[in-house]
Amino acid sequence: MLDTLHRMLELPQVTLCCIDTIHHALALRALRCSMREISFGRTLFLTDRSLEEAGIETRVIEPLVSREAYSQFVLKSLLPHIDTSHVLLIQWDGYAINPAAWRDEFLECDYIGATWFWHSDAMRVGNGGFSLRSRKLLVALQDSRIALAGPEDETIGRSFRPLLEREHGIRFAPEPLADGFAFEAAYPIGKPFGFHGLFNFCRVVPAEELIELTVHFTPDIARSPQLAQLGRNCLAMGLWRAAAAIFQRILDETPHDAAAAGGLSTASANAARLPPAGRNDPCPCGSGKRYKHCHGATGVPSQRPVSEPVVEKRLAHAVSVHQRGDAAAAEAIYREVLGISPGHAVAMHYLGVVEYQRGDCTKALPLLERSVASVPAEPEFKNNLGLAYAACDRERDAIAAYRAALTLKPDHAVAWNNLGLALQSINEVDSAIAAFRRACEITPTFAQARWNLSLALLLEGKFAEGWREYDWRLSLPELGKDRHRYAGPPWDGTEISGKTLLLYAEQGLGDAVQFVRYASVVARLGARVLVHAPDALCGLFASVPDVAEVLSVSAEPPRYDADLALMSLPRVFGTTLDTIPCDVPYMDVSMERRHRAREKLALGRTLLKVGLAWAGSKAHTNDRNRSCRLSMLAPLFEVPGVAWYSLQHGDAAAQIASVQGATAMAPLLPDVSLDDTAALIAELDLIISVDTSIVHIAGALARPCWVLLPFAPDWRWLLGRDDSPWYPTLKLFRQPAMRDWESVVAQVAAQLRSLASH
């Protein structure tokens, strides 16, 4: 008999804790759900009012009225409330659901939460909404160097993880263990111990209970994108009544939400086909009315939904694996669904997204356009269509698609950001800035939008605000990945004389060359300046005046007093257009290398010696606009009196053989170093190049350089001028219209002809 009794999971060393001063009832529910089959050492509710709840200890704290306030409390003020070895920190929308998944290995970690699948590095653990933390971690977080740098979980798990591991011995859970602990944005493998995310309620809350919960959703929840996503998830899973109740709650707060209205219509129509229990029972559509006064009065026949639950579950799984990055597996399921239901709009749409991500616009656009026509009230479909239009260089169509999405969902921050990018691509910069600002107003921590805003501001020469916003780049995985290597503290412009400052390069080679000029400025303040640079630039950077030492990024940095990313220095110095440190040259090349370069140029002694580069790195996000094919520059080779020398690295150099007039150009050896390329640049009479690192090296060496710019240029070239405040020896040639290289080349050829004839 005793063997059949259900045994509670005993966790005496763990405090169950929820911190919430806004959603009191929902927070208590999350605590009770977590306590159903688990006995904790303590159960603690930190809130702004005294509450009596059996088995739950309440402590009154000051109201936490923002996410930042919550994060600051968790980071610095939670410690005094925890006296067990670990705390299971939950939120109203994340709690324990499967005690059977508990593993004692969880307690061997100092931090464990659901993985962030969208990050590509090794720091993907993890989400803090349902997380287990050791008291050792809470003590370590009192380190004065650790300060809030965004949400508290990202501050711990990304911004300061290296410091916590290195200096405090904090152990973050390995990803496989974290996947068994909790799930959030990724589709769960099995049934983990807990979860986080309102949009996951459809997976863990019975449909009837979910309907009842909607009355507890506060106005801020009702207006949140998470609730809208939950509604869409319920539709995908065939939970029609729950979906109807959710969309109705959204419409209670935002009556003109077209997407919610469309969702309610779809859910109600399908729910009405479910057989009601009786005429006086609540209508299955979730309206709250009795069946006889709602769908029972319409004469709709009782029948099962036409949607096949198996198909919908397969589709939900496909979307999940797609979100995790497995496009091939998702594509197979989308095609499987379309084989069963050829007009299935969701499957059709996301198959189009797969083709877009693959770069095949000819296949993507018909699928995306048909799905938008099938479900015109879905803003996400229109937003994705806009992305595909933009990738196909149909900027005006992209703008129209984004605006259509925003008509349906005015608080769609991502669509506002995408609209800003599309507007900037056609040089409507003021409108782009307004769009980026709107995205940031909706989601203040939207790092991509904040960074895009900074680029638009800098492009217009609005440096004061632009530099402040520019630091948001460090919150982006692809741009801030190196930040975690440096323990800080970051230099903030305070007294640095007699101290060692480490400056580290970031982004592309050209970016590093442009901003290494500031190393000398810092050195003149009395600092010992170290520069961490890519191997290709170490030789050139060693020539920068007053730099004490240049180290390869592959080497561990030595001891130092403060560090800073090179491209944050303009913010620290408050650089304006009038105060850009523009003394050139600020780099040099050894005489030995220059002598070898002169020997190479000897054959063209009597001619104007011109170096040429026409393509940058294909990895650059705007490479298709900033680079051109060598054949587009063919008119330049008709100018007499010019000896041409290739400065082109990479695959694009092979184009020389197929362009008439270019075959006489002296090629650049495939394995030539950047130092030797710089030596060649230093000895040439003129450099002509698209926007690549070649331009920056020429400018830093004070060599004459003509820069060929696309219609919508990179921020550093500003607008409406043919010179550069960064490099006095550069001359800018701008496209008068999008992708109009012909006009640029004609202008350059005319000026080159004049120069060569003198």
JSON list of N, CA, C and O in Angstrom, two decimals, residues 123-173:
[
{"chain": "A", "resi": 123, "resn": "MET", "atom": "N", "xyz": [28.03, 31.17, -24.52]},
{"chain": "A", "resi": 123, "resn": "MET", "atom": "CA", "xyz": [27.35, 31.75, -23.35]},
{"chain": "A", "resi": 123, "resn": "MET", "atom": "C", "xyz": [25.85, 31.82, -23.61]},
{"chain": "A", "resi": 123, "resn": "MET", "atom": "O", "xyz": [25.29, 32.88, -23.85]},
{"chain": "A", "resi": 124, "resn": "ARG", "atom": "N", "xyz": [25.21, 30.66, -23.55]},
{"chain": "A", "resi": 124, "resn": "ARG", "atom": "CA", "xyz": [23.78, 30.59, -23.89]},
{"chain": "A", "resi": 124, "resn": "ARG", "atom": "C", "xyz": [22.92, 30.16, -22.71]},
{"chain": "A", "resi": 124, "resn": "ARG", "atom": "O", "xyz": [21.74, 29.87, -22.87]},
{"chain": "A", "resi": 125, "resn": "VAL", "atom": "N", "xyz": [23.48, 30.09, -21.52]},
{"chain": "A", "resi": 125, "resn": "VAL", "atom": "CA", "xyz": [22.73, 29.72, -20.31]},
{"chain": "A", "resi": 125, "resn": "VAL", "atom": "C", "xyz": [22.76, 30.91, -19.37]},
{"chain": "A", "resi": 125, "resn": "VAL", "atom": "O", "xyz": [23.84, 31.34, -18.95]},
{"chain": "A", "resi": 126, "resn": "GLY", "atom": "N", "xyz": [21.63, 31.42, -19.01]},
{"chain": "A", "resi": 126, "resn": "GLY", "atom": "CA", "xyz": [20.41, 31.23, -19.72]},
{"chain": "A", "resi": 126, "resn": "GLY", "atom": "C", "xyz": [19.36, 32.14, -19.12]},
{"chain": "A", "resi": 126, "resn": "GLY", "atom": "O", "xyz": [19.60, 33.06, -18.34]},
{"chain": "A", "resi": 127, "resn": "ASN", "atom": "N", "xyz": [18.13, 31.85, -19.48]},
{"chain": "A", "resi": 127, "resn": "ASN", "atom": "CA", "xyz": [16.98, 32.67, -19.10]},
{"chain": "A", "resi": 127, "resn": "ASN", "atom": "C", "xyz": [16.80, 32.70, -17.58]},
{"chain": "A", "resi": 127, "resn": "ASN", "atom": "O", "xyz": [16.90, 31.68, -16.91]},
{"chain": "A", "resi": 128, "resn": "GLY", "atom": "N", "xyz": [16.49, 33.88, -17.05]},
{"chain": "A", "resi": 128, "resn": "GLY", "atom": "CA", "xyz": [16.35, 34.02, -15.60]},
{"chain": "A", "resi": 128, "resn": "GLY", "atom": "C", "xyz": [14.94, 33.92, -15.09]},
{"chain": "A", "resi": 128, "resn": "GLY", "atom": "O", "xyz": [14.71, 33.88, -13.88]},
{"chain": "A", "resi": 129, "resn": "GLY", "atom": "N", "xyz": [13.93, 33.87, -15.99]},
{"chain": "A", "resi": 129, "resn": "GLY", "atom": "CA", "xyz": [12.54, 33.85, -15.55]},
{"chain": "A", "resi": 129, "resn": "GLY", "atom": "C", "xyz": [12.16, 32.62, -14.77]},
{"chain": "A", "resi": 129, "resn": "GLY", "atom": "O", "xyz": [11.25, 32.64, -13.94]},
{"chain": "A", "resi": 130, "resn": "PHE", "atom": "N", "xyz": [12.84, 31.51, -15.03]},
{"chain": "A", "resi": 130, "resn": "PHE", "atom": "CA", "xyz": [12.73, 30.30, -14.22]},
{"chain": "A", "resi": 130, "resn": "PHE", "atom": "C", "xyz": [14.15, 29.78, -14.12]},
{"chain": "A", "resi": 130, "resn": "PHE", "atom": "O", "xyz": [14.67, 29.17, -15.05]},
{"chain": "A", "resi": 131, "resn": "SER", "atom": "N", "xyz": [14.80, 30.05, -12.99]},
{"chain": "A", "resi": 131, "resn": "SER", "atom": "CA", "xyz": [16.23, 29.75, -12.90]},
{"chain": "A", "resi": 131, "resn": "SER", "atom": "C", "xyz": [16.60, 29.33, -11.48]},
{"chain": "A", "resi": 131, "resn": "SER", "atom": "O", "xyz": [16.01, 29.79, -10.50]},
{"chain": "A", "resi": 132, "resn": "LEU", "atom": "N", "xyz": [17.60, 28.48, -11.40]},
{"chain": "A", "resi": 132, "resn": "LEU", "atom": "CA", "xyz": [18.15, 28.03, -10.13]},
{"chain": "A", "resi": 132, "resn": "LEU", "atom": "C", "xyz": [19.50, 28.70, -9.94]},
{"chain": "A", "resi": 132, "resn": "LEU", "atom": "O", "xyz": [20.36, 28.64, -10.82]},
{"chain": "A", "resi": 133, "resn": "ARG", "atom": "N", "xyz": [19.68, 29.36, -8.79]},
{"chain": "A", "resi": 133, "resn": "ARG", "atom": "CA", "xyz": [20.90, 30.11, -8.53]},
{"chain": "A", "resi": 133, "resn": "ARG", "atom": "C", "xyz": [21.43, 29.75, -7.15]},
{"chain": "A", "resi": 133, "resn": "ARG", "atom": "O", "xyz": [20.65, 29.57, -6.21]},
{"chain": "A", "resi": 134, "resn": "SER", "atom": "N", "xyz": [22.73, 29.69, -7.03]},
{"chain": "A", "resi": 134, "resn": "SER", "atom": "CA", "xyz": [23.32, 29.40, -5.72]},
{"chain": "A", "resi": 134, "resn": "SER", "atom": "C", "xyz": [23.48, 30.69, -4.93]},
{"chain": "A", "resi": 134, "resn": "SER", "atom": "O", "xyz": [23.56, 31.79, -5.49]},
{"chain": "A", "resi": 135, "resn": "ARG", "atom": "N", "xyz": [23.54, 30.53, -3.61]},
{"chain": "A", "resi": 135, "resn": "ARG", "atom": "CA", "xyz": [23.81, 31.70, -2.77]},
{"chain": "A", "resi": 135, "resn": "ARG", "atom": "C", "xyz": [25.22, 32.22, -3.05]},
{"chain": "A", "resi": 135, "resn": "ARG", "atom": "O", "xyz": [25.50, 33.42, -2.93]},
{"chain": "A", "resi": 136, "resn": "LYS", "atom": "N", "xyz": [26.11, 31.30, -3.43]},
{"chain": "A", "resi": 136, "resn": "LYS", "atom": "CA", "xyz": [27.47, 31.70, -3.80]},
{"chain": "A", "resi": 136, "resn": "LYS", "atom": "C", "xyz": [27.43, 32.72, -4.94]},
{"chain": "A", "resi": 136, "resn": "LYS", "atom": "O", "xyz": [28.18, 33.70, -4.93]},
{"chain": "A", "resi": 137, "resn": "LEU", "atom": "N", "xyz": [26.54, 32.50, -5.91]},
{"chain": "A", "resi": 137, "resn": "LEU", "atom": "CA", "xyz": [26.40, 33.45, -7.01]},
{"chain": "A", "resi": 137, "resn": "LEU", "atom": "C", "xyz": [25.88, 34.79, -6.49]},
{"chain": "A", "resi": 137, "resn": "LEU", "atom": "O", "xyz": [26.38, 35.85, -6.88]},
{"chain": "A", "resi": 138, "resn": "LEU", "atom": "N", "xyz": [24.87, 34.76, -5.62]},
{"chain": "A", "resi": 138, "resn": "LEU", "atom": "CA", "xyz": [24.31, 36.01, -5.10]},
{"chain": "A", "resi": 138, "resn": "LEU", "atom": "C", "xyz": [25.38, 36.82, -4.37]},
{"chain": "A", "resi": 138, "resn": "LEU", "atom": "O", "xyz": [25.39, 38.05, -4.45]},
{"chain": "A", "resi": 139, "resn": "VAL", "atom": "N", "xyz": [26.28, 36.12, -3.66]},
{"chain": "A", "resi": 139, "resn": "VAL", "atom": "CA", "xyz": [27.38, 36.82, -2.98]},
{"chain": "A", "resi": 139, "resn": "VAL", "atom": "C", "xyz": [28.33, 37.41, -4.02]},
{"chain": "A", "resi": 139, "resn": "VAL", "atom": "O", "xyz": [28.76, 38.57, -3.90]},
{"chain": "A", "resi": 140, "resn": "ALA", "atom": "N", "xyz": [28.66, 36.64, -5.05]},
{"chain": "A", "resi": 140, "resn": "ALA", "atom": "CA", "xyz": [29.58, 37.11, -6.08]},
{"chain": "A", "resi": 140, "resn": "ALA", "atom": "C", "xyz": [29.04, 38.34, -6.80]},
{"chain": "A", "resi": 140, "resn": "ALA", "atom": "O", "xyz": [29.81, 39.23, -7.21]},
{"chain": "A", "resi": 141, "resn": "LEU", "atom": "N", "xyz": [27.73, 38.43, -6.93]},
{"chain": "A", "resi": 141, "resn": "LEU", "atom": "CA", "xyz": [27.12, 39.56, -7.64]},
{"chain": "A", "resi": 141, "resn": "LEU", "atom": "C", "xyz": [27.28, 40.88, -6.89]},
{"chain": "A", "resi": 141, "resn": "LEU", "atom": "O", "xyz": [27.02, 41.95, -7.45]},
{"chain": "A", "resi": 142, "resn": "GLN", "atom": "N", "xyz": [27.72, 40.81, -5.65]},
{"chain": "A", "resi": 142, "resn": "GLN", "atom": "CA", "xyz": [27.95, 42.05, -4.89]},
{"chain": "A", "resi": 142, "resn": "GLN", "atom": "C", "xyz": [29.27, 42.71, -5.29]},
{"chain": "A", "resi": 142, "resn": "GLN", "atom": "O", "xyz": [29.57, 43.82, -4.85]},
{"chain": "A", "resi": 143, "resn": "ASP", "atom": "N", "xyz": [30.06, 42.04, -6.12]},
{"chain": "A", "resi": 143, "resn": "ASP", "atom": "CA", "xyz": [31.30, 42.62, -6.66]},
{"chain": "A", "resi": 143, "resn": "ASP", "atom": "C", "xyz": [30.98, 43.99, -7.27]},
{"chain": "A", "resi": 143, "resn": "ASP", "atom": "O", "xyz": [30.10, 44.10, -8.13]},
{"chain": "A", "resi": 144, "resn": "SER", "atom": "N", "xyz": [31.68, 45.00, -6.85]},
{"chain": "A", "resi": 144, "resn": "SER", "atom": "CA", "xyz": [31.38, 46.37, -7.29]},
{"chain": "A", "resi": 144, "resn": "SER", "atom": "C", "xyz": [31.59, 46.57, -8.79]},
{"chain": "A", "resi": 144, "resn": "SER", "atom": "O", "xyz": [31.06, 47.52, -9.37]},
{"chain": "A", "resi": 145, "resn": "ARG", "atom": "N", "xyz": [32.35, 45.69, -9.42]},
{"chain": "A", "resi": 145, "resn": "ARG", "atom": "CA", "xyz": [32.57, 45.81, -10.86]},
{"chain": "A", "resi": 145, "resn": "ARG", "atom": "C", "xyz": [31.36, 45.34, -11.66]},
{"chain": "A", "resi": 145, "resn": "ARG", "atom": "O", "xyz": [31.25, 45.63, -12.85]},
{"chain": "A", "resi": 146, "resn": "ILE", "atom": "N", "xyz": [30.49, 44.59, -11.01]},
{"chain": "A", "resi": 146, "resn": "ILE", "atom": "CA", "xyz": [29.32, 44.04, -11.70]},
{"chain": "A", "resi": 146, "resn": "ILE", "atom": "C", "xyz": [28.17, 45.03, -11.56]},
{"chain": "A", "resi": 146, "resn": "ILE", "atom": "O", "xyz": [27.70, 45.30, -10.45]},
{"chain": "A", "resi": 147, "resn": "ALA", "atom": "N", "xyz": [27.75, 45.56, -12.68]},
{"chain": "A", "resi": 147, "resn": "ALA", "atom": "CA", "xyz": [26.64, 46.52, -12.70]},
{"chain": "A", "resi": 147, "resn": "ALA", "atom": "C", "xyz": [25.65, 46.10, -13.77]},
{"chain": "A", "resi": 147, "resn": "ALA", "atom": "O", "xyz": [26.01, 45.42, -14.74]},
{"chain": "A", "resi": 148, "resn": "LEU", "atom": "N", "xyz": [24.42, 46.50, -13.59]},
{"chain": "A", "resi": 148, "resn": "LEU", "atom": "CA", "xyz": [23.37, 46.11, -14.51]},
{"chain": "A", "resi": 148, "resn": "LEU", "atom": "C", "xyz": [23.72, 46.57, -15.93]},
{"chain": "A", "resi": 148, "resn": "LEU", "atom": "O", "xyz": [24.04, 47.73, -16.16]},
{"chain": "A", "resi": 149, "resn": "ALA", "atom": "N", "xyz": [23.67, 45.63, -16.87]},
{"chain": "A", "resi": 149, "resn": "ALA", "atom": "CA", "xyz": [24.00, 45.93, -18.27]},
{"chain": "A", "resi": 149, "resn": "ALA", "atom": "C", "xyz": [22.91, 45.37, -19.17]},
{"chain": "A", "resi": 149, "resn": "ALA", "atom": "O", "xyz": [23.16, 44.64, -20.11]},
{"chain": "A", "resi": 150, "resn": "GLY", "atom": "N", "xyz": [21.66, 45.72, -18.84]},
{"chain": "A", "resi": 150, "resn": "GLY", "atom": "CA", "xyz": [20.51, 45.14, -19.54]},
{"chain": "A", "resi": 150, "resn": "GLY", "atom": "C", "xyz": [19.73, 44.28, -18.57]},
{"chain": "A", "resi": 150, "resn": "GLY", "atom": "O", "xyz": [19.84, 44.44, -17.35]},
{"chain": "A", "resi": 151, "resn": "PRO", "atom": "N", "xyz": [18.92, 43.35, -19.04]},
{"chain": "A", "resi": 151, "resn": "PRO", "atom": "CA", "xyz": [18.21, 42.44, -18.13]},
{"chain": "A", "resi": 151, "resn": "PRO", "atom": "C", "xyz": [19.18, 41.70, -17.22]},
{"chain": "A", "resi": 151, "resn": "PRO", "atom": "O", "xyz": [20.31, 41.41, -17.61]},
{"chain": "A", "resi": 152, "resn": "GLU", "atom": "N", "xyz": [18.71, 41.38, -16.01]},
{"chain": "A", "resi": 152, "resn": "GLU", "atom": "CA", "xyz": [19.63, 40.79, -15.03]},
{"chain": "A", "resi": 152, "resn": "GLU", "atom": "C", "xyz": [20.19, 39.45, -15.49]},
{"chain": "A", "resi": 152, "resn": "GLU", "atom": "O", "xyz": [21.36, 39.14, -15.20]},
{"chain": "A", "resi": 153, "resn": "ASP", "atom": "N", "xyz": [19.39, 38.65, -16.21]},
{"chain": "A", "resi": 153, "resn": "ASP", "atom": "CA", "xyz": [19.93, 37.35, -16.62]},
{"chain": "A", "resi": 153, "resn": "ASP", "atom": "C", "xyz": [21.03, 37.51, -17.66]},
{"chain": "A", "resi": 153, "resn": "ASP", "atom": "O", "xyz": [22.03, 36.79, -17.63]},
{"chain": "A", "resi": 154, "resn": "GLU", "atom": "N", "xyz": [20.88, 38.48, -18.57]},
{"chain": "A", "resi": 154, "resn": "GLU", "atom": "CA", "xyz": [21.95, 38.71, -19.54]},
{"chain": "A", "resi": 154, "resn": "GLU", "atom": "C", "xyz": [23.17, 39.34, -18.88]},
{"chain": "A", "resi": 154, "resn": "GLU", "atom": "O", "xyz": [24.31, 39.08, -19.27]},
{"chain": "A", "resi": 155, "resn": "THR", "atom": "N", "xyz": [22.93, 40.18, -17.88]},
{"chain": "A", "resi": 155, "resn": "THR", "atom": "CA", "xyz": [24.05, 40.75, -17.13]},
{"chain": "A", "resi": 155, "resn": "THR", "atom": "C", "xyz": [24.89, 39.64, -16.50]},
{"chain": "A", "resi": 155, "resn": "THR", "atom": "O", "xyz": [26.12, 39.66, -16.55]},
{"chain": "A", "resi": 156, "resn": "ILE", "atom": "N", "xyz": [24.20, 38.65, -15.92]},
{"chain": "A", "resi": 156, "resn": "ILE", "atom": "CA", "xyz": [24.89, 37.54, -15.26]},
{"chain": "A", "resi": 156, "resn": "ILE", "atom": "C", "xyz": [25.45, 36.55, -16.28]},
{"chain": "A", "resi": 156, "resn": "ILE", "atom": "O", "xyz": [26.62, 36.18, -16.23]},
{"chain": "A", "resi": 157, "resn": "GLY", "atom": "N", "xyz": [24.59, 36.13, -17.20]},
{"chain": "A", "resi": 157, "resn": "GLY", "atom": "CA", "xyz": [24.95, 35.03, -18.09]},
{"chain": "A", "resi": 157, "resn": "GLY", "atom": "C", "xyz": [25.78, 35.42, -19.29]},
{"chain": "A", "resi": 157, "resn": "GLY", "atom": "O", "xyz": [26.33, 34.54, -19.96]},
{"chain": "A", "resi": 158, "resn": "ARG", "atom": "N", "xyz": [25.88, 36.73, -19.57]},
{"chain": "A", "resi": 158, "resn": "ARG", "atom": "CA", "xyz": [26.66, 37.14, -20.74]},
{"chain": "A", "resi": 158, "resn": "ARG", "atom": "C", "xyz": [27.65, 38.25, -20.40]},
{"chain": "A", "resi": 158, "resn": "ARG", "atom": "O", "xyz": [28.85, 38.07, -20.52]},
{"chain": "A", "resi": 159, "resn": "SER", "atom": "N", "xyz": [27.15, 39.39, -19.95]},
{"chain": "A", "resi": 159, "resn": "SER", "atom": "CA", "xyz": [28.04, 40.53, -19.76]},
{"chain": "A", "resi": 159, "resn": "SER", "atom": "C", "xyz": [29.16, 40.25, -18.77]},
{"chain": "A", "resi": 159, "resn": "SER", "atom": "O", "xyz": [30.32, 40.63, -18.98]},
{"chain": "A", "resi": 160, "resn": "PHE", "atom": "N", "xyz": [28.83, 39.58, -17.64]},
{"chain": "A", "resi": 160, "resn": "PHE", "atom": "CA", "xyz": [29.84, 39.37, -16.60]},
{"chain": "A", "resi": 160, "resn": "PHE", "atom": "C", "xyz": [30.13, 37.90, -16.34]},
{"chain": "A", "resi": 160, "resn": "PHE", "atom": "O", "xyz": [30.77, 37.57, -15.34]},
{"chain": "A", "resi": 161, "resn": "ARG", "atom": "N", "xyz": [29.68, 37.04, -17.23]},
{"chain": "A", "resi": 161, "resn": "ARG", "atom": "CA", "xyz": [29.97, 35.62, -17.02]},
{"chain": "A", "resi": 161, "resn": "ARG", "atom": "C", "xyz": [31.47, 35.33, -16.96]},
{"chain": "A", "resi": 161, "resn": "ARG", "atom": "O", "xyz": [31.92, 34.60, -16.07]},
{"chain": "A", "resi": 162, "resn": "PRO", "atom": "N", "xyz": [32.29, 35.88, -17.89]},
{"chain": "A", "resi": 162, "resn": "PRO", "atom": "CA", "xyz": [33.72, 35.59, -17.79]},
{"chain": "A", "resi": 162, "resn": "PRO", "atom": "C", "xyz": [34.32, 35.99, -16.45]},
{"chain": "A", "resi": 162, "resn": "PRO", "atom": "O", "xyz": [35.12, 35.26, -15.87]},
{"chain": "A", "resi": 163, "resn": "LEU", "atom": "N", "xyz": [33.93, 37.16, -15.95]},
{"chain": "A", "resi": 163, "resn": "LEU", "atom": "CA", "xyz": [34.46, 37.61, -14.66]},
{"chain": "A", "resi": 163, "resn": "LEU", "atom": "C", "xyz": [33.99, 36.69, -13.54]},
{"chain": "A", "resi": 163, "resn": "LEU", "atom": "O", "xyz": [34.78, 36.31, -12.65]},
{"chain": "A", "resi": 164, "resn": "LEU", "atom": "N", "xyz": [32.71, 36.31, -13.56]},
{"chain": "A", "resi": 164, "resn": "LEU", "atom": "CA", "xyz": [32.17, 35.44, -12.51]},
{"chain": "A", "resi": 164, "resn": "LEU", "atom": "C", "xyz": [32.87, 34.08, -12.52]},
{"chain": "A", "resi": 164, "resn": "LEU", "atom": "O", "xyz": [33.16, 33.52, -11.46]},
{"chain": "A", "resi": 165, "resn": "GLU", "atom": "N", "xyz": [33.13, 33.56, -13.69]},
{"chain": "A", "resi": 165, "resn": "GLU", "atom": "CA", "xyz": [33.80, 32.26, -13.78]},
{"chain": "A", "resi": 165, "resn": "GLU", "atom": "C", "xyz": [35.26, 32.36, -13.36]},
{"chain": "A", "resi": 165, "resn": "GLU", "atom": "O", "xyz": [35.76, 31.52, -12.60]},
{"chain": "A", "resi": 166, "resn": "ARG", "atom": "N", "xyz": [35.92, 33.41, -13.84]},
{"chain": "A", "resi": 166, "resn": "ARG", "atom": "CA", "xyz": [37.36, 33.52, -13.63]},
{"chain": "A", "resi": 166, "resn": "ARG", "atom": "C", "xyz": [37.71, 33.90, -12.19]},
{"chain": "A", "resi": 166, "resn": "ARG", "atom": "O", "xyz": [38.63, 33.33, -11.59]},
{"chain": "A", "resi": 167, "resn": "GLU", "atom": "N", "xyz": [36.99, 34.85, -11.63]},
{"chain": "A", "resi": 167, "resn": "GLU", "atom": "CA", "xyz": [37.41, 35.39, -10.33]},
{"chain": "A", "resi": 167, "resn": "GLU", "atom": "C", "xyz": [36.57, 34.91, -9.16]},
{"chain": "A", "resi": 167, "resn": "GLU", "atom": "O", "xyz": [36.97, 35.07, -8.01]},
{"chain": "A", "resi": 168, "resn": "HIS", "atom": "N", "xyz": [35.40, 34.34, -9.43]},
{"chain": "A", "resi": 168, "resn": "HIS", "atom": "CA", "xyz": [34.55, 33.88, -8.33]},
{"chain": "A", "resi": 168, "resn": "HIS", "atom": "C", "xyz": [34.25, 32.39, -8.40]},
{"chain": "A", "resi": 168, "resn": "HIS", "atom": "O", "xyz": [33.56, 31.86, -7.53]},
{"chain": "A", "resi": 169, "resn": "GLY", "atom": "N", "xyz": [34.76, 31.72, -9.44]},
{"chain": "A", "resi": 169, "resn": "GLY", "atom": "CA", "xyz": [34.56, 30.28, -9.55]},
{"chain": "A", "resi": 169, "resn": "GLY", "atom": "C", "xyz": [33.11, 29.87, -9.76]},
{"chain": "A", "resi": 169, "resn": "GLY", "atom": "O", "xyz": [32.71, 28.77, -9.38]},
{"chain": "A", "resi": 170, "resn": "ILE", "atom": "N", "xyz": [32.33, 30.74, -10.37]},
{"chain": "A", "resi": 170, "resn": "ILE", "atom": "CA", "xyz": [30.91, 30.44, -10.60]},
{"chain": "A", "resi": 170, "resn": "ILE", "atom": "C", "xyz": [30.79, 29.44, -11.75]},
{"chain": "A", "resi": 170, "resn": "ILE", "atom": "O", "xyz": [31.42, 29.59, -12.80]},
{"chain": "A", "resi": 171, "resn": "ARG", "atom": "N", "xyz": [29.94, 28.44, -11.54]},
{"chain": "A", "resi": 171, "resn": "ARG", "atom": "CA", "xyz": [29.75, 27.39, -12.55]},
{"chain": "A", "resi": 171, "resn": "ARG", "atom": "C", "xyz": [28.38, 27.53, -13.19]},
{"chain": "A", "resi": 171, "resn": "ARG", "atom": "O", "xyz": [27.35, 27.44, -12.51]},
{"chain": "A", "resi": 172, "resn": "PHE", "atom": "N", "xyz": [28.39, 27.79, -14.48]},
{"chain": "A", "resi": 172, "resn": "PHE", "atom": "CA", "xyz": [27.15, 27.84, -15.25]},
{"chain": "A", "resi": 172, "resn": "PHE", "atom": "C", "xyz": [26.85, 26.44, -15.80]},
{"chain": "A", "resi": 172, "resn": "PHE", "atom": "O", "xyz": [27.76, 25.71, -16.19]},
{"chain": "A", "resi": 173, "resn": "ALA", "atom": "N", "xyz": [25.59, 26.09, -15.84]},
{"chain": "A", "resi": 173, "resn": "ALA", "atom": "CA", "xyz": [25.21, 24.75, -16.28]},
{"chain": "A", "resi": 173, "resn": "ALA", "atom": "C", "xyz": [25.57, 24.54, -17.74]},
{"chain": "A", "resi": 173, "resn": "ALA", "atom": "O", "xyz": [25.43, 25.45, -18.56]}
]
